Amino acid sequence: IALGGGSTGSDAWATSDVASTSFVAGGSSVAASGNLRQTPGKITAGIAFGNDVIAWKNQGVYRGRFLNVGDIIWEWTLIPGGERLGAWGPGCVVAANGIIYFLGDQGFWSFDGSNFRPMDEGIRRTLLFAMSDSNSQHTYTKLTFDAFTNLVGIWNRKGYTNGSQRSSGVVVFYTFNVNSGQWGYQSKFSNGLSDYGAICEGIESSYSTFIPL
């Protein structure tokens, strides 16, 4: 788990291989904790990848491997090639057909367990501008994957001001086909004059009326 605030700092992690409810260093839980400080900043996202865990900062992609050798329970390393790459937040990472896709300041990238690849050449500036958040926290930027269509969806409620209304703009919705590498764009989700929404589990509320794809 990633820890934030307090004396541990927002770049701290803690794990336990015995008691999932106890994350206290030492003792019978055999827990371990530490900080990921090879690159600056806080831990922004994480995802299970096979037997490992991949963690992101705004700059820096790390691999966590379970060792349980002596005092080393988990070993974290900065993945070569990931020093300047990152993810904006927890929703900005998704696994699709054994590949991880993520979105951050450097654009939309993939990671296959060994190599990073940029997937947004020719559209990067447009994509980053469209996904920019007015609060700079990217709370509402999300990636989803639909295995039926093989599409990664890239969502943002642009112009967000509070939990129910947006002051300006409309929902921005891009799709990336993981098989063909082709991009799609949709900005036609609308419900009335003061609110915008898309039907997508975990992304938006479901509204009674909307303009469908």
Tab-separated table of C-alpha atoms in Angstrom:
chain	number	residue	atom	x	y	z
A	1	ILE	CA	0.000	0.000	0.000
A	2	ALA	CA	1.084	3.572	-0.551
A	3	LEU	CA	1.162	5.884	2.429
A	4	GLY	CA	0.678	9.637	2.402
A	5	GLY	CA	1.103	12.448	4.867
A	6	GLY	CA	2.470	12.380	8.389
A	7	SER	CA	6.086	11.564	9.125
A	8	THR	CA	6.240	8.856	6.444
A	9	GLY	CA	5.869	11.242	3.535
A	10	SER	CA	3.714	10.793	0.468
A	11	ASP	CA	6.407	8.693	-1.218
A	12	ALA	CA	6.207	5.919	1.391
A	13	TRP	CA	5.041	2.327	1.029
A	14	ALA	CA	4.315	-0.469	3.485
A	15	THR	CA	3.605	-4.163	2.934
A	16	SER	CA	2.963	-7.352	4.873
A	17	ASP	CA	3.199	-10.943	3.636
A	18	VAL	CA	1.297	-12.378	6.596
A	19	ALA	CA	-1.415	-10.116	7.985
A	20	SER	CA	-3.054	-7.893	5.415
A	21	THR	CA	-4.571	-5.745	8.162
A	22	SER	CA	-1.269	-5.087	9.922
A	23	PHE	CA	1.317	-2.855	8.301
A	24	VAL	CA	3.618	-2.234	11.261
A	25	ALA	CA	7.337	-2.536	10.607
A	26	GLY	CA	8.828	-5.579	12.318
A	27	GLY	CA	7.032	-7.945	14.659
A	28	SER	CA	4.999	-11.002	13.770
A	29	SER	CA	3.490	-9.386	10.692
A	30	VAL	CA	6.878	-9.439	8.929
A	31	ALA	CA	5.894	-6.103	7.421
A	32	ALA	CA	8.312	-3.794	5.724
A	33	SER	CA	8.140	-0.164	4.722
A	34	GLY	CA	10.255	2.471	3.089
A	35	ASN	CA	10.337	5.353	0.663
A	36	LEU	CA	10.773	5.514	-3.099
A	37	ARG	CA	13.142	8.434	-3.491
A	38	GLN	CA	15.189	7.726	-6.580
A	39	THR	CA	12.985	10.345	-8.209
A	40	PRO	CA	11.250	13.191	-6.345
A	41	GLY	CA	7.557	13.507	-5.589
A	42	LYS	CA	4.722	11.411	-4.247
A	43	ILE	CA	3.453	7.989	-5.309
A	44	THR	CA	0.548	8.664	-7.650
A	45	ALA	CA	-0.598	5.249	-8.913
A	46	GLY	CA	-0.026	1.526	-8.702
A	47	ILE	CA	-1.198	-1.703	-10.308
A	48	ALA	CA	-0.568	-5.431	-9.947
A	49	PHE	CA	1.410	-6.875	-12.862
A	50	GLY	CA	1.873	-10.626	-12.713
A	51	ASN	CA	3.595	-11.355	-9.401
A	52	ASP	CA	4.947	-7.816	-9.195
A	53	VAL	CA	3.565	-4.383	-8.442
A	54	ILE	CA	4.252	-1.372	-10.657
A	55	ALA	CA	4.123	2.052	-8.981
A	56	TRP	CA	4.215	5.517	-10.525
A	57	LYS	CA	5.123	9.032	-9.554
A	58	ASN	CA	4.722	12.055	-11.814
A	59	GLN	CA	8.277	11.194	-12.805
A	60	GLY	CA	9.447	7.682	-12.115
A	61	VAL	CA	8.087	4.159	-12.697
A	62	TYR	CA	9.029	1.516	-10.119
A	63	ARG	CA	8.767	-2.275	-9.912
A	64	GLY	CA	8.097	-3.981	-6.584
A	65	ARG	CA	9.044	-7.648	-6.236
A	66	PHE	CA	8.248	-9.883	-3.269
A	67	LEU	CA	11.473	-11.457	-1.970
A	68	ASN	CA	11.000	-12.208	1.763
A	69	VAL	CA	14.725	-12.799	2.187
A	70	GLY	CA	16.037	-11.778	5.594
A	71	ASP	CA	14.932	-8.230	6.299
A	72	ILE	CA	14.003	-7.596	2.670
A	73	ILE	CA	10.341	-8.380	2.157
A	74	TRP	CA	9.763	-6.320	-0.985
A	75	GLU	CA	12.444	-4.966	-3.300
A	76	TRP	CA	11.649	-1.776	-5.231
A	77	THR	CA	13.674	-0.653	-8.228
A	78	LEU	CA	13.376	2.270	-10.617
A	79	ILE	CA	12.663	0.668	-13.991
A	80	PRO	CA	15.250	1.645	-16.644
A	81	GLY	CA	13.648	4.001	-19.133
A	82	GLY	CA	10.989	5.090	-16.663
A	83	GLU	CA	12.972	7.847	-14.967
A	84	ARG	CA	11.045	10.683	-16.616
A	85	LEU	CA	7.764	8.909	-17.257
A	86	GLY	CA	4.841	8.971	-14.860
A	87	ALA	CA	1.115	8.856	-14.183
A	88	TRP	CA	-1.080	11.686	-12.952
A	89	GLY	CA	-3.160	9.655	-10.539
A	90	PRO	CA	-4.637	6.264	-9.555
A	91	GLY	CA	-7.072	6.262	-12.463
A	92	CYS	CA	-4.423	7.015	-15.069
A	93	VAL	CA	-3.155	3.425	-15.305
A	94	VAL	CA	-4.899	0.399	-16.818
A	95	ALA	CA	-3.901	-3.138	-17.814
A	96	ALA	CA	-5.052	-4.405	-21.207
A	97	ASN	CA	-4.193	-7.802	-22.680
A	98	GLY	CA	-1.002	-8.113	-20.643
A	99	ILE	CA	0.176	-4.552	-21.402
A	100	ILE	CA	-0.032	-1.577	-19.052
A	101	TYR	CA	-1.094	1.798	-20.455
A	102	PHE	CA	-0.592	5.000	-18.494
A	103	LEU	CA	-1.012	8.745	-18.897
A	104	GLY	CA	1.074	11.550	-17.412
A	105	ASP	CA	3.026	14.688	-18.232
A	106	GLN	CA	5.031	12.832	-20.895
A	107	GLY	CA	1.925	11.553	-22.654
A	108	PHE	CA	0.287	8.171	-23.175
A	109	TRP	CA	2.698	5.227	-22.905
A	110	SER	CA	2.672	1.441	-22.733
A	111	PHE	CA	4.790	-0.941	-20.654
A	112	ASP	CA	5.070	-4.653	-21.476
A	113	GLY	CA	7.128	-5.630	-18.444
A	114	SER	CA	10.439	-4.818	-20.105
A	115	ASN	CA	10.088	-1.812	-22.411
A	116	PHE	CA	8.247	1.494	-22.532
A	117	ARG	CA	6.705	2.719	-25.792
A	118	PRO	CA	5.022	6.042	-26.629
A	119	MET	CA	1.572	5.360	-28.046
A	120	ASP	CA	0.400	8.898	-28.815
A	121	GLU	CA	2.795	10.149	-31.476
A	122	GLY	CA	1.036	12.758	-33.585
A	123	ILE	CA	-1.695	13.320	-31.011
A	124	ARG	CA	0.277	13.981	-27.808
A	125	ARG	CA	-0.134	17.765	-27.613
A	126	THR	CA	-3.841	17.525	-28.370
A	127	LEU	CA	-4.360	14.717	-25.870
A	128	LEU	CA	-2.504	16.428	-23.024
A	129	PHE	CA	-4.375	19.682	-23.617
A	130	ALA	CA	-7.734	17.896	-23.699
A	131	MET	CA	-6.986	15.983	-20.502
A	132	SER	CA	-5.758	19.022	-18.555
A	133	ASP	CA	-7.638	19.550	-15.278
A	134	SER	CA	-8.633	22.964	-13.999
A	135	ASN	CA	-7.545	21.861	-10.513
A	136	SER	CA	-4.277	20.298	-11.781
A	137	GLN	CA	-4.999	17.167	-9.724
A	138	HIS	CA	-6.401	15.052	-12.575
A	139	THR	CA	-8.949	13.637	-10.163
A	140	TYR	CA	-11.352	13.006	-13.010
A	141	THR	CA	-8.897	11.714	-15.599
A	142	LYS	CA	-9.468	7.968	-15.959
A	143	LEU	CA	-8.365	5.112	-18.187
A	144	THR	CA	-10.638	2.127	-18.780
A	145	PHE	CA	-10.335	-0.993	-20.920
A	146	ASP	CA	-13.114	-2.787	-22.805
A	147	ALA	CA	-11.925	-6.282	-23.715
A	148	PHE	CA	-14.832	-6.751	-26.164
A	149	THR	CA	-13.790	-3.845	-28.406
A	150	ASN	CA	-10.101	-3.803	-27.368
A	151	LEU	CA	-10.433	-0.091	-26.649
A	152	VAL	CA	-8.699	1.855	-23.912
A	153	GLY	CA	-10.958	4.758	-22.981
A	154	ILE	CA	-9.361	8.017	-21.838
A	155	TRP	CA	-11.835	10.202	-19.952
A	156	ASN	CA	-11.937	13.625	-18.335
A	157	ARG	CA	-14.743	15.831	-17.064
A	158	LYS	CA	-13.309	19.023	-18.471
A	159	GLY	CA	-14.294	22.261	-16.786
A	160	TYR	CA	-15.063	20.519	-13.490
A	161	THR	CA	-15.997	22.825	-10.600
A	162	ASN	CA	-17.958	20.696	-8.108
A	163	GLY	CA	-19.593	17.323	-7.682
A	164	SER	CA	-22.616	17.943	-9.886
A	165	GLN	CA	-21.888	20.719	-12.380
A	166	ARG	CA	-19.206	21.904	-14.724
A	167	SER	CA	-18.670	25.573	-15.395
A	168	SER	CA	-17.643	25.104	-19.014
A	169	GLY	CA	-16.623	22.541	-21.590
A	170	VAL	CA	-17.908	19.013	-22.126
A	171	VAL	CA	-16.755	15.536	-21.309
A	172	VAL	CA	-13.694	14.652	-23.360
A	173	PHE	CA	-13.453	11.024	-24.360
A	174	TYR	CA	-10.697	9.472	-26.471
A	175	THR	CA	-10.289	5.813	-27.398
A	176	PHE	CA	-7.146	3.900	-28.283
A	177	ASN	CA	-7.385	0.549	-30.047
A	178	VAL	CA	-4.710	-1.699	-28.538
A	179	ASN	CA	-4.664	-3.919	-31.640
A	180	SER	CA	-4.578	-1.355	-34.450
A	181	GLY	CA	-3.039	1.587	-32.555
A	182	GLN	CA	-5.744	3.878	-33.953
A	183	TRP	CA	-7.304	6.739	-32.019
A	184	GLY	CA	-10.921	7.867	-31.746
A	185	TYR	CA	-12.503	10.988	-30.223
A	186	GLN	CA	-15.916	11.754	-28.692
A	187	SER	CA	-17.187	14.955	-27.125
A	188	LYS	CA	-20.936	14.554	-27.577
A	189	PHE	CA	-21.980	13.468	-24.088
A	190	SER	CA	-24.433	16.086	-22.848
A	191	ASN	CA	-27.359	16.306	-20.453
A	192	GLY	CA	-29.059	19.704	-20.339
A	193	LEU	CA	-27.288	23.025	-20.182
A	194	SER	CA	-25.477	22.716	-16.869
A	195	ASP	CA	-24.285	19.151	-16.549
A	196	TYR	CA	-22.385	16.562	-18.533
A	197	GLY	CA	-22.051	12.871	-18.025
A	198	ALA	CA	-21.095	9.568	-19.587
A	199	ILE	CA	-22.303	6.120	-18.734
A	200	CYS	CA	-19.196	4.206	-17.688
A	201	GLU	CA	-18.834	2.236	-14.469
A	202	GLY	CA	-16.480	3.940	-12.043
A	203	ILE	CA	-16.067	7.046	-14.168
A	204	GLU	CA	-19.251	9.087	-14.105
A	205	SER	CA	-22.762	9.036	-12.731
A	206	SER	CA	-25.375	7.497	-15.009
A	207	TYR	CA	-27.757	10.144	-16.268
A	208	SER	CA	-31.320	9.531	-17.424
A	209	THR	CA	-30.738	11.113	-20.817
A	210	PHE	CA	-27.626	11.518	-22.908
A	211	ILE	CA	-26.504	11.706	-26.506
A	212	PRO	CA	-25.178	8.209	-27.324
A	213	LEU	CA	-22.211	7.326	-29.488
